[in-house]
XYZ file of C-alpha atoms in Angstrom:
628
model
C 126.371 137.321 6.243
C 129.840 135.556 7.080
C 129.823 133.918 3.149
C 130.201 137.539 1.764
C 131.217 139.971 4.195
C 133.150 142.488 2.229
C 134.877 143.882 5.669
C 136.688 140.437 5.562
C 136.401 138.753 1.951
C 136.650 141.818 -0.394
C 139.840 143.561 -1.615
C 139.400 145.941 -4.067
C 141.871 145.772 -6.969
C 142.053 147.457 -10.906
C 144.776 144.697 -11.894
C 143.604 142.369 -14.785
C 145.991 139.910 -13.510
C 144.122 139.905 -9.986
C 140.892 139.048 -11.593
C 141.971 136.236 -13.245
C 143.344 134.454 -10.143
C 139.608 134.393 -8.725
C 138.371 132.253 -11.357
C 137.983 128.747 -10.235
C 137.075 125.627 -12.396
C 134.796 123.471 -10.526
C 134.351 119.542 -10.891
C 131.455 119.058 -8.797
C 133.085 116.367 -6.744
C 133.343 116.517 -3.346
C 135.412 115.010 -0.249
C 134.239 113.456 2.549
C 135.985 111.205 5.226
C 134.086 110.196 8.235
C 135.946 109.819 11.675
C 133.989 107.924 14.404
C 135.589 107.622 18.069
C 135.556 104.278 19.213
C 135.163 105.430 22.549
C 131.188 105.668 21.496
C 131.256 101.793 21.936
C 132.267 102.044 25.573
C 129.437 104.511 26.903
C 127.281 103.242 25.125
C 126.909 100.509 22.706
C 123.446 102.359 20.956
C 125.336 105.541 19.856
C 128.184 103.870 18.044
C 125.531 101.677 16.129
C 123.618 105.190 15.284
C 126.888 106.749 14.244
C 127.469 103.903 11.593
C 123.956 104.165 10.201
C 124.291 107.880 9.987
C 127.633 106.778 7.467
C 125.214 104.319 6.475
C 122.657 106.788 5.061
C 125.097 109.010 3.663
C 126.851 106.226 1.440
C 123.467 105.194 0.125
C 122.321 108.642 -0.470
C 125.496 109.729 -2.126
C 125.398 106.278 -4.231
C 121.585 107.207 -5.496
C 122.173 111.096 -5.860
C 126.033 111.707 -6.698
C 128.125 108.831 -7.098
C 131.011 111.333 -7.985
C 131.177 111.950 -4.479
C 134.148 110.379 -2.892
C 134.238 109.159 0.786
C 136.194 107.224 3.399
C 135.752 106.092 7.262
C 138.581 106.495 9.938
C 138.229 104.763 13.101
C 139.889 106.933 16.114
C 140.720 105.943 19.469
C 141.064 102.369 18.785
C 143.893 99.365 19.963
C 144.052 97.845 17.089
C 144.744 98.616 13.573
C 143.294 95.838 10.722
C 143.909 95.838 7.018
C 141.633 98.766 5.368
C 139.586 98.003 2.382
C 142.616 98.112 0.418
C 145.795 96.839 1.673
C 148.503 99.080 -0.514
C 146.316 102.650 0.455
C 148.551 103.494 3.410
C 151.942 103.640 1.059
C 153.875 106.612 1.559
C 151.410 107.397 4.536
C 152.732 108.109 8.270
C 150.070 106.093 10.089
C 149.478 107.386 14.003
C 148.713 104.976 17.036
C 145.758 104.054 18.079
C 143.548 104.391 15.026
C 142.612 102.543 12.093
C 141.411 103.333 8.395
C 138.345 100.775 7.475
C 137.871 102.629 4.057
C 140.221 104.958 1.756
C 138.640 107.760 0.062
C 137.516 106.544 -3.046
C 134.470 106.923 -5.147
C 131.338 104.895 -4.065
C 130.579 102.234 -6.196
C 128.465 99.106 -5.653
C 131.636 97.089 -4.100
C 132.370 100.032 -1.403
C 128.824 100.269 -0.024
C 128.573 96.186 -0.312
C 131.661 96.239 2.038
C 130.160 98.646 4.723
C 127.229 96.878 4.474
C 128.575 93.471 5.086
C 130.376 95.270 8.484
C 127.398 96.419 9.872
C 126.176 92.685 9.855
C 129.048 91.620 11.871
C 129.738 95.197 13.858
C 127.915 94.602 17.148
C 129.718 90.913 17.444
C 133.143 91.766 16.370
C 134.111 95.548 16.963
C 135.595 94.921 20.285
C 137.749 91.732 19.047
C 138.794 93.538 15.310
C 139.613 97.534 16.369
C 139.229 97.173 20.715
C 138.702 100.737 22.388
C 141.952 102.516 23.592
C 142.199 103.374 27.229
C 142.421 106.499 28.899
C 145.213 108.111 28.497
C 146.171 106.655 25.354
C 144.188 108.050 22.891
C 145.367 109.405 19.367
C 147.005 112.542 19.108
C 144.105 114.803 17.365
C 146.684 116.492 15.341
C 148.199 113.419 13.997
C 144.299 112.040 13.189
C 144.097 115.453 11.277
C 147.152 114.963 8.940
C 146.430 111.063 8.266
C 142.987 112.912 6.412
C 144.474 115.102 4.745
C 146.697 112.430 3.549
C 144.352 110.281 2.632
C 142.678 113.260 0.800
C 145.638 113.752 -1.333
C 146.193 109.952 -2.220
C 142.433 109.816 -3.706
C 143.248 110.081 -7.063
C 140.835 112.785 -7.913
C 140.660 116.488 -8.363
C 137.796 117.487 -5.672
C 136.314 120.936 -5.408
C 135.928 120.886 -1.116
C 136.890 118.515 1.264
C 135.229 118.101 4.703
C 136.114 115.927 7.984
C 133.178 114.893 9.671
C 133.891 114.001 13.404
C 131.217 111.742 15.086
C 132.432 111.614 18.629
C 130.528 112.265 22.332
C 133.672 113.785 24.135
C 133.565 117.497 24.812
C 137.431 117.649 24.253
C 140.430 115.263 22.719
C 142.784 115.939 25.394
C 143.504 117.119 28.912
C 143.841 121.273 28.611
C 147.097 121.818 29.946
C 148.780 118.905 27.624
C 151.205 119.345 24.389
C 148.459 117.478 22.440
C 146.108 120.158 23.122
C 147.890 122.746 21.287
C 148.791 120.908 19.057
C 145.531 120.458 17.879
C 144.987 124.453 17.731
C 147.738 124.532 15.164
C 146.226 121.914 13.252
C 143.229 124.151 13.091
C 145.202 126.974 11.337
C 146.501 123.884 8.872
C 142.845 122.913 7.656
C 142.094 126.911 7.347
C 144.710 127.354 4.834
C 143.784 124.421 2.982
C 140.566 125.264 2.776
C 139.169 121.831 4.232
C 136.009 122.366 6.512
C 135.775 120.446 9.800
C 132.312 119.251 11.037
C 131.634 117.867 14.262
C 128.644 115.758 14.974
C 128.262 115.512 18.631
C 126.239 112.022 18.992
C 124.738 113.123 22.133
C 121.888 115.999 22.736
C 123.475 117.711 25.364
C 126.910 119.002 24.510
C 129.601 121.536 25.794
C 131.269 123.299 22.993
C 133.379 125.667 25.235
C 135.748 123.387 26.912
C 137.338 123.157 23.112
C 135.479 122.778 19.893
C 134.258 126.503 20.090
C 137.801 127.628 19.766
C 138.700 125.102 17.243
C 135.652 125.199 15.193
C 136.134 129.183 15.009
C 139.816 128.808 13.978
C 138.765 126.290 11.224
C 136.725 128.920 10.079
C 138.514 131.737 10.513
C 135.426 133.531 12.445
C 135.464 135.156 16.099
C 134.683 133.341 18.644
C 131.665 135.494 19.964
C 130.110 134.972 16.479
C 130.103 131.092 17.265
C 126.365 129.770 17.595
C 126.382 125.944 18.236
C 123.708 124.090 16.103
C 121.443 121.469 17.507
C 122.981 117.891 17.292
C 120.107 116.462 16.268
C 119.743 118.566 13.336
C 123.413 117.951 12.521
C 122.858 113.859 12.458
C 119.807 114.518 10.332
C 121.343 116.540 8.068
C 124.526 114.477 7.574
C 122.422 111.699 7.023
C 120.337 112.918 4.088
C 123.218 114.215 1.880
C 120.492 115.072 -0.667
C 120.686 119.036 0.269
C 123.992 120.434 -0.572
C 125.662 123.717 1.643
C 128.086 124.536 -0.947
C 127.209 127.475 -3.375
C 129.279 126.414 -6.027
C 128.151 123.201 -6.582
C 124.481 124.344 -6.315
C 125.407 127.146 -8.927
C 122.988 126.849 -11.857
C 124.979 130.417 -13.392
C 126.457 133.340 -13.609
C 124.531 136.721 -14.888
C 125.322 140.314 -14.625
C 122.710 142.563 -12.474
C 122.349 145.904 -14.290
C 121.500 148.378 -12.097
C 121.986 151.300 -14.618
C 123.595 152.627 -17.728
C 127.561 151.830 -16.532
C 126.353 150.214 -13.116
C 126.035 146.227 -12.846
C 127.631 143.744 -10.472
C 128.466 140.283 -10.827
C 126.110 137.243 -9.048
C 125.008 133.908 -9.312
C 121.766 131.975 -8.319
C 120.883 128.259 -7.198
C 117.568 126.331 -6.552
C 116.687 125.890 -2.923
C 115.887 121.926 -3.120
C 117.030 119.795 -5.912
C 114.461 117.552 -7.395
C 114.686 114.090 -7.780
C 115.056 112.548 -10.952
C 114.342 109.151 -12.519
C 116.642 107.510 -14.759
C 116.813 108.320 -18.151
C 115.049 106.091 -20.861
C 116.604 104.202 -23.525
C 115.927 101.822 -26.000
C 117.624 98.590 -26.284
C 117.726 95.751 -28.824
C 115.450 92.586 -27.912
C 118.235 90.168 -28.707
C 121.086 91.020 -26.573
C 120.557 94.010 -24.445
C 122.333 96.515 -26.419
C 121.656 100.032 -25.949
C 120.412 101.544 -29.454
C 121.926 105.060 -30.262
C 119.758 107.860 -31.614
C 120.633 110.385 -33.747
C 118.987 113.388 -35.096
C 118.688 113.843 -39.144
C 117.281 117.021 -40.618
C 115.866 116.595 -44.571
C 114.343 118.834 -46.523
C 112.423 118.560 -49.895
C 111.645 120.308 -52.432
C 108.734 120.791 -54.526
C 108.642 120.887 -58.169
C 106.782 123.945 -59.623
C 105.496 122.422 -62.633
C 103.946 118.733 -61.026
C 103.635 119.878 -57.066
C 105.338 116.874 -55.901
C 107.969 116.164 -53.206
C 111.440 115.332 -54.712
C 114.214 113.313 -53.157
C 114.958 114.104 -49.264
C 119.015 115.408 -48.526
C 119.946 116.212 -45.520
C 121.265 119.386 -44.349
C 122.990 120.872 -41.340
C 120.873 122.627 -38.709
C 123.131 125.694 -39.371
C 122.136 125.705 -42.903
C 118.456 124.990 -42.361
C 115.878 127.979 -42.633
C 112.103 128.283 -41.762
C 109.841 129.235 -44.703
C 106.653 131.304 -44.014
C 103.887 131.586 -46.594
C 102.255 134.986 -46.936
C 99.442 135.104 -49.593
C 101.561 134.398 -52.940
C 104.858 135.304 -51.335
C 106.820 133.255 -48.929
C 109.540 134.352 -46.582
C 112.381 132.669 -45.580
C 113.991 133.575 -42.224
C 117.554 131.466 -41.606
C 118.386 129.913 -38.448
C 120.658 132.845 -37.617
C 118.040 135.194 -38.213
C 115.580 133.156 -35.650
C 118.321 133.060 -33.159
C 118.643 136.914 -33.077
C 115.018 137.312 -32.973
C 115.061 134.986 -30.130
C 118.248 137.246 -28.534
C 116.485 140.412 -28.119
C 117.951 141.218 -24.669
C 121.266 140.244 -23.288
C 121.248 136.979 -20.721
C 120.944 138.694 -17.663
C 119.251 140.460 -14.823
C 118.031 144.398 -15.444
C 116.510 146.554 -12.760
C 113.242 148.354 -13.680
C 112.121 149.472 -10.030
C 111.230 149.029 -6.822
C 108.165 148.215 -4.669
C 106.535 147.642 -1.557
C 107.245 144.269 -0.102
C 103.898 144.007 0.907
C 102.308 143.949 -2.827
C 103.982 140.267 -2.623
C 100.874 138.654 -0.497
C 98.674 139.303 -3.555
C 100.797 137.465 -6.495
C 100.637 133.451 -6.765
C 103.636 131.571 -7.466
C 103.958 130.041 -10.151
C 107.587 128.262 -10.385
C 110.104 127.688 -7.056
C 112.195 130.394 -6.473
C 116.282 130.461 -6.860
C 118.751 132.274 -3.984
C 120.789 134.695 -5.607
C 124.594 136.073 -4.086
C 127.191 138.163 -5.037
C 130.143 136.809 -6.822
C 133.390 138.710 -7.115
C 135.691 136.757 -9.214
C 134.208 138.574 -12.712
C 133.390 141.937 -11.425
C 134.909 143.259 -8.404
C 133.401 144.810 -5.546
C 130.023 143.310 -6.638
C 129.942 142.180 -2.856
C 129.919 145.518 -1.720
C 127.349 146.506 -3.953
C 124.834 143.708 -3.457
C 125.301 144.268 0.223
C 124.221 148.186 -0.251
C 121.435 147.200 -2.174
C 120.095 144.228 0.335
C 120.502 146.605 3.705
C 118.577 149.329 1.815
C 116.002 147.155 0.498
C 115.482 145.473 3.938
C 115.951 148.624 5.722
C 112.591 150.563 3.475
C 110.847 147.255 3.081
C 111.058 147.238 -0.456
C 111.469 144.783 -3.140
C 113.446 145.021 -6.174
C 111.382 144.237 -9.807
C 113.372 143.128 -12.412
C 113.648 141.311 -15.810
C 115.675 138.095 -15.910
C 116.977 136.297 -18.851
C 118.489 133.174 -17.279
C 120.842 132.303 -20.367
C 120.332 132.412 -24.548
C 117.084 131.300 -26.046
C 115.165 131.416 -23.008
C 111.865 133.359 -22.098
C 112.545 136.674 -20.403
C 110.880 136.700 -16.765
C 109.651 139.364 -14.039
C 110.941 138.370 -11.163
C 111.015 140.378 -7.254
C 113.987 140.412 -5.607
C 113.151 139.486 -2.154
C 115.889 140.176 0.458
C 115.954 137.605 3.260
C 118.057 136.995 6.556
C 119.591 134.163 7.954
C 118.547 135.279 11.471
C 114.716 135.508 9.556
C 114.803 131.887 8.731
C 112.105 129.483 10.406
C 113.112 127.276 13.198
C 112.516 123.917 13.631
C 113.461 121.907 10.566
C 117.279 121.677 9.603
C 116.470 123.229 6.419
C 117.166 126.236 7.769
C 120.745 125.734 8.241
C 120.595 126.569 4.723
C 119.367 129.649 4.786
C 121.837 132.546 3.916
C 121.749 136.355 3.197
C 120.632 137.293 0.013
C 117.829 137.869 -2.610
C 115.538 135.439 -3.226
C 114.221 135.197 -6.803
C 110.778 135.056 -6.932
C 108.918 134.632 -10.860
C 105.945 136.811 -10.981
C 103.139 135.401 -12.976
C 101.453 136.515 -15.993
C 97.367 137.534 -16.089
C 96.803 134.139 -18.269
C 98.621 132.058 -15.365
C 95.856 133.051 -12.680
C 92.474 131.548 -12.593
C 88.855 133.231 -11.964
C 86.863 130.760 -10.882
C 83.155 131.662 -10.492
C 81.334 130.238 -7.145
C 78.123 131.257 -8.165
C 76.843 127.903 -9.012
C 79.112 126.223 -5.381
C 77.769 128.695 -2.946
C 74.262 127.694 -3.030
C 71.548 127.045 -0.863
C 71.523 123.288 -1.536
C 75.070 123.558 -0.250
C 74.324 125.486 2.946
C 75.136 123.666 5.998
C 73.472 124.880 9.708
C 76.263 125.904 12.315
C 75.929 122.921 14.015
C 77.409 121.302 11.249
C 80.060 123.940 10.258
C 80.891 123.556 14.384
C 81.407 119.573 14.209
C 83.492 119.845 10.845
C 85.922 122.330 12.531
C 86.287 120.019 15.580
C 86.953 117.321 12.959
C 89.492 119.631 11.144
C 91.416 120.089 14.375
C 91.671 116.736 15.773
C 92.829 115.802 12.242
C 95.641 118.461 12.247
C 99.335 118.083 12.198
C 102.390 120.544 11.546
C 103.399 120.162 7.788
C 106.820 119.902 7.022
C 108.369 118.894 3.648
C 111.499 117.383 4.781
C 109.294 114.367 6.381
C 107.640 113.812 2.582
C 108.992 111.651 -0.069
C 107.884 111.241 -3.757
C 106.444 107.713 -3.559
C 107.402 106.483 -6.743
C 111.256 107.486 -6.597
C 111.324 106.220 -3.327
C 110.072 102.870 -4.612
C 112.344 103.237 -7.252
C 115.364 103.522 -5.023
C 114.556 100.936 -2.687
C 114.039 98.560 -5.633
C 117.687 99.830 -7.290
C 119.246 98.743 -3.784
C 117.472 95.536 -3.500
C 118.360 94.453 -6.647
C 122.121 95.673 -6.084
C 122.616 94.826 -2.170
C 120.448 91.490 -1.938
C 118.845 93.042 0.654
C 115.736 94.384 1.272
C 115.248 98.160 1.798
C 112.326 99.613 3.125
C 110.263 102.497 1.331
C 110.543 106.020 3.512
C 107.074 107.189 2.205
C 105.295 109.156 5.015
C 106.252 106.764 7.547
C 105.682 110.318 10.327
C 102.436 110.783 9.403
C 99.371 108.489 11.746
C 97.875 105.767 10.323
C 94.156 105.408 9.625
C 93.684 103.497 12.593
C 94.912 106.055 14.799
C 93.096 108.829 13.284
C 89.755 106.696 13.756
C 90.838 106.686 17.550
C 91.215 110.493 17.580
C 88.104 111.490 16.087
C 85.857 108.702 17.802
C 83.997 111.087 20.361
C 82.589 113.046 17.206
C 81.542 110.540 14.618
C 78.098 109.985 16.621
C 77.526 113.864 16.906
C 78.809 113.804 13.207
C 76.326 111.154 12.288
C 73.211 112.324 13.748
C 73.527 116.045 11.964
C 74.019 114.655 8.459
C 73.208 111.339 8.746
C 75.232 107.827 8.255
C 76.890 107.479 5.035
C 75.432 105.018 2.736
C 77.441 102.144 1.808
C 78.275 101.632 -1.754
C 76.768 99.187 -3.567
C 78.855 96.042 -4.071
C 79.978 94.643 -7.154
C 78.553 91.676 -8.694
C 81.005 89.064 -8.183
C 81.959 87.529 -11.786
C 79.695 84.440 -12.768
C 81.355 81.106 -13.735
C 81.327 80.585 -17.623
C 80.408 77.305 -17.715
C 77.036 77.646 -15.584
C 76.098 81.750 -16.652
C 74.456 82.211 -20.222
C 77.191 84.222 -22.394
C 76.059 86.092 -25.179
C 76.945 84.724 -28.481
C 79.888 86.443 -29.901
C 79.572 88.685 -33.238
C 81.188 86.850 -35.984
C 83.734 89.262 -37.829
C 82.821 90.935 -41.448
C 84.330 90.047 -44.180
C 84.546 92.006 -47.680
C 82.279 89.760 -49.515
C 79.354 89.996 -47.526
C 79.886 93.794 -47.542
C 79.123 93.684 -51.449
C 75.711 91.811 -50.351
C 73.082 94.463 -50.335
C 70.301 92.269 -48.799
C 72.727 91.356 -46.090
C 73.928 94.607 -45.290
C 70.294 96.016 -45.346
C 69.372 93.151 -42.659
C 72.448 94.488 -40.565
C 71.021 97.827 -40.656
C 67.145 97.349 -40.183
C 68.572 94.848 -36.896
C 71.161 98.423 -35.961
C 73.584 95.781 -36.312
C 76.372 97.789 -37.475
C 78.339 99.005 -34.574
C 80.688 95.950 -34.956
C 81.923 97.386 -38.195
C 84.938 99.595 -38.262
C 85.037 102.914 -39.974
C 86.948 101.617 -42.632
C 83.822 99.346 -43.759
C 81.119 101.956 -42.803
C 82.519 104.181 -45.414
C 82.769 101.371 -47.809
C 79.061 100.605 -47.276
C 77.967 103.904 -47.827
C 80.091 104.426 -51.079
C 78.854 101.268 -52.251
C 75.267 100.954 -51.805
C 74.390 104.609 -50.653
C 76.805 106.307 -53.569
C 77.835 108.636 -50.380
C 81.503 109.698 -49.733
C 81.949 110.826 -46.659
C 85.586 112.708 -45.132
C 87.937 110.681 -43.701
C 88.065 112.677 -40.371
C 84.167 111.642 -40.067
C 83.484 109.993 -36.710
C 82.190 106.334 -36.555
C 79.255 107.498 -35.032
C 78.492 110.238 -37.489
C 79.084 107.305 -40.031
C 76.315 105.321 -38.163
C 73.736 107.935 -38.117
C 74.326 108.397 -41.725
C 73.494 105.155 -42.546
C 70.081 104.767 -40.508
C 69.249 108.258 -42.240
C 69.397 107.057 -45.651
C 68.094 103.839 -45.062
C 64.859 105.562 -43.432
């Protein structure tokens, strides 16, 4: 609960000025600068390639999902320092020795990503000649490297919410323990904490010792005690960095702020966000066929008045939506409601969350989840002391195994929903996936279903004697299921439609082929057939062999096949001839007529008028019955 522990983060004050200072403006832009240790090339060439491929995936993911972010790339411990992507980006910046700026901190564009992709094509052969690798004892000063990263972020020309330095290396400490550079690095860690710059270490080896340097360094950056430092599995960190579609920052994913009313004079301030963000397609637009110009659409509200004498509609006139109204007919009287009155009815409740009571947590097993859950966490920027009250409520619910039942209205004009606040903890997160790194302490908002949401299925017809299987059949089916069972992980699934669209966009933009991800971690049908091959004979012995479906007859050659003569189209003159129409009725050949032609036949030859809502088959039956 380090993100909102009241012992460290909350200061009680009655001053209104202090509350105003807590308000922060979020622009939704993040600065991310990658620092790659060139020593990865000397130890094992594949490590440097893996690190650059991780950055490649981060660039493509950021370009597709949030191109507002700014990113940069720096190589550390190099012999040479060639010109970066922008030659004038290093003006007024003190460049330390043994490091090189490949890409300054800039907004992701097609040109930036294309420049990096071209570099990856020639990297294995030209990295040593272009950048080189610093020898032992001539490494870059780690504190100077961090200062360079801060200067590059300051020169990015954008206001950012948070900045992150990502260091990819396999060395457990940058300098010897008793050197001056070693002490300067810890001093720079305090500067990162004061400037609220996050530092993430991505080890490129699975076994990495944090105790020699980075345990104390990361604790200083985060402002935590060394005893509370818990290292993360390096493999998960690498996966999470490559997949930047998941954001860890609460402010970036927040859907909004609301108040939780616990009583008549007791409330706290909170925010909530989605656990996972949906992939959205690009917005559809209309373009001109001639020049592909975007067609702009504008909504216009018009009204027309009915003349009481003639009951005819008058000419339409445009009205402002605020001056519009709703009219309801009640017998001979009309009830007119203004737009403001309708909004009052919609806003019966104040936006926010109202506590109704508590229920045992075991009761949640009986409900059906009808909407994705949200995560709720406290916010002291609007009501001071909310974190303390929130923690007290959270701890009591966990201790008594209770959930809070509330009425939640997220925003004005929205539908009020009954929700259950389920206390969740970082300790309860399931291991085995890097999604568990996003877990935190707070309340999970579970939306409760209404009665109409639950279907009641009657299994009487299904559970009949005809559908009964023998014990041997049930046993062999259970064996097949166990053989084909695999571990489900939502991170391994991707939307095939969105995935195909993204690969097409990247291939069109960079003139390269990008493979779709799909369900690449799942076994192919051939391997599944091999797994169950030994059980197939027993299965066929019990249930019999499956009958092969009849093959469709191939299309015959039009020149050799006897084709049916096409029915000539009917014209209005032929329908006026009674003999011609009666002959078609006797031959049951009216199927080729349209609905309007059938209604014309009824009116002219049978003197019968049918309603316009009649179906074509009803018209045909009516004509044949009248003829009989």
